[in-house]
Protein backbone atom coordinates (compact mmCIF):
# COMPACT_ATOMS: atom_id res chain seq x y z
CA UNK A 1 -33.26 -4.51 -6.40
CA UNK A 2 -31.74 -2.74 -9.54
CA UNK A 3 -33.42 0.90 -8.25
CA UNK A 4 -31.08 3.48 -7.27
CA UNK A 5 -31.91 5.45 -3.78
CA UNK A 6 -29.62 7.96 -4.69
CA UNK A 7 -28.46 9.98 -7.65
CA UNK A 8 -25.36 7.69 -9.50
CA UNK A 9 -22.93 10.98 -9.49
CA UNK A 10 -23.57 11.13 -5.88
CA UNK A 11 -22.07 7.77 -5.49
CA UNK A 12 -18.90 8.44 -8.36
CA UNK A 13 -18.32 11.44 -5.68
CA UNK A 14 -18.41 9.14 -2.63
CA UNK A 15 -16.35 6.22 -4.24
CA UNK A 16 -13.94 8.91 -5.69
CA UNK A 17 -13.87 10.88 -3.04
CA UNK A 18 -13.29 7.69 0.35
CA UNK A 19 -10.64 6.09 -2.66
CA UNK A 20 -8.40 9.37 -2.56
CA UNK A 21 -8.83 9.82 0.79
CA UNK A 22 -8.24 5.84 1.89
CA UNK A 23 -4.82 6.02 -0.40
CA UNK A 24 -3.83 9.33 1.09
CA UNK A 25 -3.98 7.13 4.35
CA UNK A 26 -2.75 3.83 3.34
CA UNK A 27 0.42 5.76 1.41
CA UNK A 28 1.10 8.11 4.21
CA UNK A 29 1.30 5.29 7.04
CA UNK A 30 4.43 3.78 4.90
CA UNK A 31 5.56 0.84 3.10
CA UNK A 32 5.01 -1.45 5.95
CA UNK A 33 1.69 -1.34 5.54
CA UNK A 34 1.47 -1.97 2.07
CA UNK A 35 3.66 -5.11 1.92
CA UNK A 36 4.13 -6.90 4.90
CA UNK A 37 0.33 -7.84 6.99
CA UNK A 38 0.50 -8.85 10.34
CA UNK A 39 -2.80 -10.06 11.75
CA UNK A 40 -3.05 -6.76 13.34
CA UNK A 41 -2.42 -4.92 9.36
CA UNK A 42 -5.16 -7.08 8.24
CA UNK A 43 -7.14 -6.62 11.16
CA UNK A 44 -6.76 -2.71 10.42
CA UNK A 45 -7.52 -2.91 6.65
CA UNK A 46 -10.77 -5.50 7.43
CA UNK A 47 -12.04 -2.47 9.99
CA UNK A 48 -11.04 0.16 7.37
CA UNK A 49 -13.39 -0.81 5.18
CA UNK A 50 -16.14 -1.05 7.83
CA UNK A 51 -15.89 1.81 8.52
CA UNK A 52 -15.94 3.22 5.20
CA UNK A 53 -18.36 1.65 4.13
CA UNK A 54 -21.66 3.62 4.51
CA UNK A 55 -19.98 6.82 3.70
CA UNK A 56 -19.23 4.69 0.49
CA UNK A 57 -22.77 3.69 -0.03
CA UNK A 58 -24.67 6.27 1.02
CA UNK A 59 -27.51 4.44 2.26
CA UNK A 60 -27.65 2.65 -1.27
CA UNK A 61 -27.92 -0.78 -1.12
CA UNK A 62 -29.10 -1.58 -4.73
CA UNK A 63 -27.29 -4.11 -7.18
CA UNK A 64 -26.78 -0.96 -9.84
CA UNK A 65 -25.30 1.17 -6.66
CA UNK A 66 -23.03 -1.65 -5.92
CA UNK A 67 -22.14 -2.21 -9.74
CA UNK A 68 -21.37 1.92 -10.00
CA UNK A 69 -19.48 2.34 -7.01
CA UNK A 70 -16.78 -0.75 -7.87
CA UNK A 71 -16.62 0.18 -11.51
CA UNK A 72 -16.30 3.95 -9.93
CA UNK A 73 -13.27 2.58 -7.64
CA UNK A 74 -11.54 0.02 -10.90
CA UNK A 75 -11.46 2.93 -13.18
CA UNK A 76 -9.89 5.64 -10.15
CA UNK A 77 -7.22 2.55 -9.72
CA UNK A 78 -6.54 2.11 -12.99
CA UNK A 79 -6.33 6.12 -13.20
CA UNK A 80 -4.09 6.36 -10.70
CA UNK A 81 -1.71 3.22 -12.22
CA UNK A 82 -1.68 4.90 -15.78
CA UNK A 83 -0.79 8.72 -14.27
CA UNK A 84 2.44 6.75 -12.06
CA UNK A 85 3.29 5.11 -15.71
CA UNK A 86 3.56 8.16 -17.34
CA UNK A 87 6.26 10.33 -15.00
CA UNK A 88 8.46 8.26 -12.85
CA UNK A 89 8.70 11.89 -10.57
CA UNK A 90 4.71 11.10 -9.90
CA UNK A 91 5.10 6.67 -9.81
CA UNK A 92 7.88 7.73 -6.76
CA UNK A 93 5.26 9.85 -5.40
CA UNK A 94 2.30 7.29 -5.30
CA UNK A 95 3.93 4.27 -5.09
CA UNK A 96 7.00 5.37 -3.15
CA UNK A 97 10.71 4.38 -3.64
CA UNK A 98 13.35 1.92 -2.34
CA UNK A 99 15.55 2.37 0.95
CA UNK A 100 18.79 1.22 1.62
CA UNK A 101 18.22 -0.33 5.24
CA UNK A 102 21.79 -2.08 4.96
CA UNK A 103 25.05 -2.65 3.62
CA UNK A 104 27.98 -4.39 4.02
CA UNK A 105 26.91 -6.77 7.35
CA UNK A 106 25.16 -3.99 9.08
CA UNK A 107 21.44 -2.43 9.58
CA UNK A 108 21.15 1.64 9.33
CA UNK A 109 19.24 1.55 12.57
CA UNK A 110 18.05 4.97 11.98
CA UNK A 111 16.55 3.79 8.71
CA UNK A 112 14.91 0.68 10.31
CA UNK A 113 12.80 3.26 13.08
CA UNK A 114 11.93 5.52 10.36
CA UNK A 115 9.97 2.32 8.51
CA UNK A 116 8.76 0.60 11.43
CA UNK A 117 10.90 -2.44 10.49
CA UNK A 118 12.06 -4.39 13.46
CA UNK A 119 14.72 -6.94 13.83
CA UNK A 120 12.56 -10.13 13.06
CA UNK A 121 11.39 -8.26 10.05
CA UNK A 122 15.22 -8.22 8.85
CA UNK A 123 15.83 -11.57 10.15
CA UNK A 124 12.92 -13.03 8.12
CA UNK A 125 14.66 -11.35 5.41
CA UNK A 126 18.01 -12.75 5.56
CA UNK A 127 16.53 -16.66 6.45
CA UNK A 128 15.17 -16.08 3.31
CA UNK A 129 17.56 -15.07 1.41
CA UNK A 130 19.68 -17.83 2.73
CA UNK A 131 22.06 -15.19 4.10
CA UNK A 132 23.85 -14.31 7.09
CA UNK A 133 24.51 -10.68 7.88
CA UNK A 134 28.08 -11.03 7.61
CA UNK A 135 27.45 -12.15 3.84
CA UNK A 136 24.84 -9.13 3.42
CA UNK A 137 26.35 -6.82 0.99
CA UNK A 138 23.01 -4.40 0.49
CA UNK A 139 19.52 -4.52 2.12
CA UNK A 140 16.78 -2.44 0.31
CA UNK A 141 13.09 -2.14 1.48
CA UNK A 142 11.19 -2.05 -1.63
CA UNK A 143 8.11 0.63 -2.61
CA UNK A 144 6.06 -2.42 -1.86
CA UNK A 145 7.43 -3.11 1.35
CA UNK A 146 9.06 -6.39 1.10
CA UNK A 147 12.83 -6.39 2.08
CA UNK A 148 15.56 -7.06 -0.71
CA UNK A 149 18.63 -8.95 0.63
CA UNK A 150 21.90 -8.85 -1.70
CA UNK A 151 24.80 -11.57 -0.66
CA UNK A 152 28.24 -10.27 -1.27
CA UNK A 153 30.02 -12.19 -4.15
């Protein structure tokens, strides 16, 4: 139960290693996917880490493999949170950065395709932030991915 099958770097490499490469992924498919889950998002993330999952583990199915590899993935997080606290250049680059999608009563369709955002994901948005889109005076998708609604004064 507590014997390890395989060597404990060898599963710091694989839990560093499929954590890099899963945020690579995860921050390259946009902010959608980080904020706002559809069933199919969370179907997606649920299958993601399927199929991760023996590349992950190896083979190793010990309590001390299991303890190494989530204390291996906590510290990369944590890693990764205190590098985007120290240089706001590197936070935009791992977390990302607010879009204007709006302003003044109108959608920047162009900026709406480009983040996958359709027009029940604005909607949603303005219901609520008890707003109608003549009152909208900006409309920012966040680095998280939820949409910001600001009502003219």
């Amino acid at each position: 139960m507590f014997d390890l099958h395989v060597h404990w770097w060898e599963l710091l490499a694989r839990a560093a290693l499929i954590y890099l490469a899963l945020f690579l992924m995860v921050r390259l498919s946009g902010k959608r996917t980080i904020g706002q889950f559809t069933p199919f998002d969370l179907l997606v993330v649920m299958l993601l880490s399927e199929a991760v999952s023996n590349g992950l583990s190896g083979g190793e199915d010990s309590v001390t493999g299991a303890w190494i590899l989530a204390a291996t993935l906590i510290v990369m997080n944590a890693f990764i949170g205190f590098l985007g606290s120290r240089s706001k250049r590197l936070e935009a680059l791992l977390e990302g950065s607010p879009v204007l999608i709006g302003r003044d009563g109108e959608w920047f369709p162009q900026a709406l395709r480009r983040h996958r955002l359709g027009t029940a994901d604005v909607e949603k948005a303005l219901r609520e932030a008890d707003c109608e889109l003549e009152e909208l005076h900006m409309g920012v998708l966040e680095s998280d991915g939820s949409i910001s609604i600001l009502k003219r004064k």
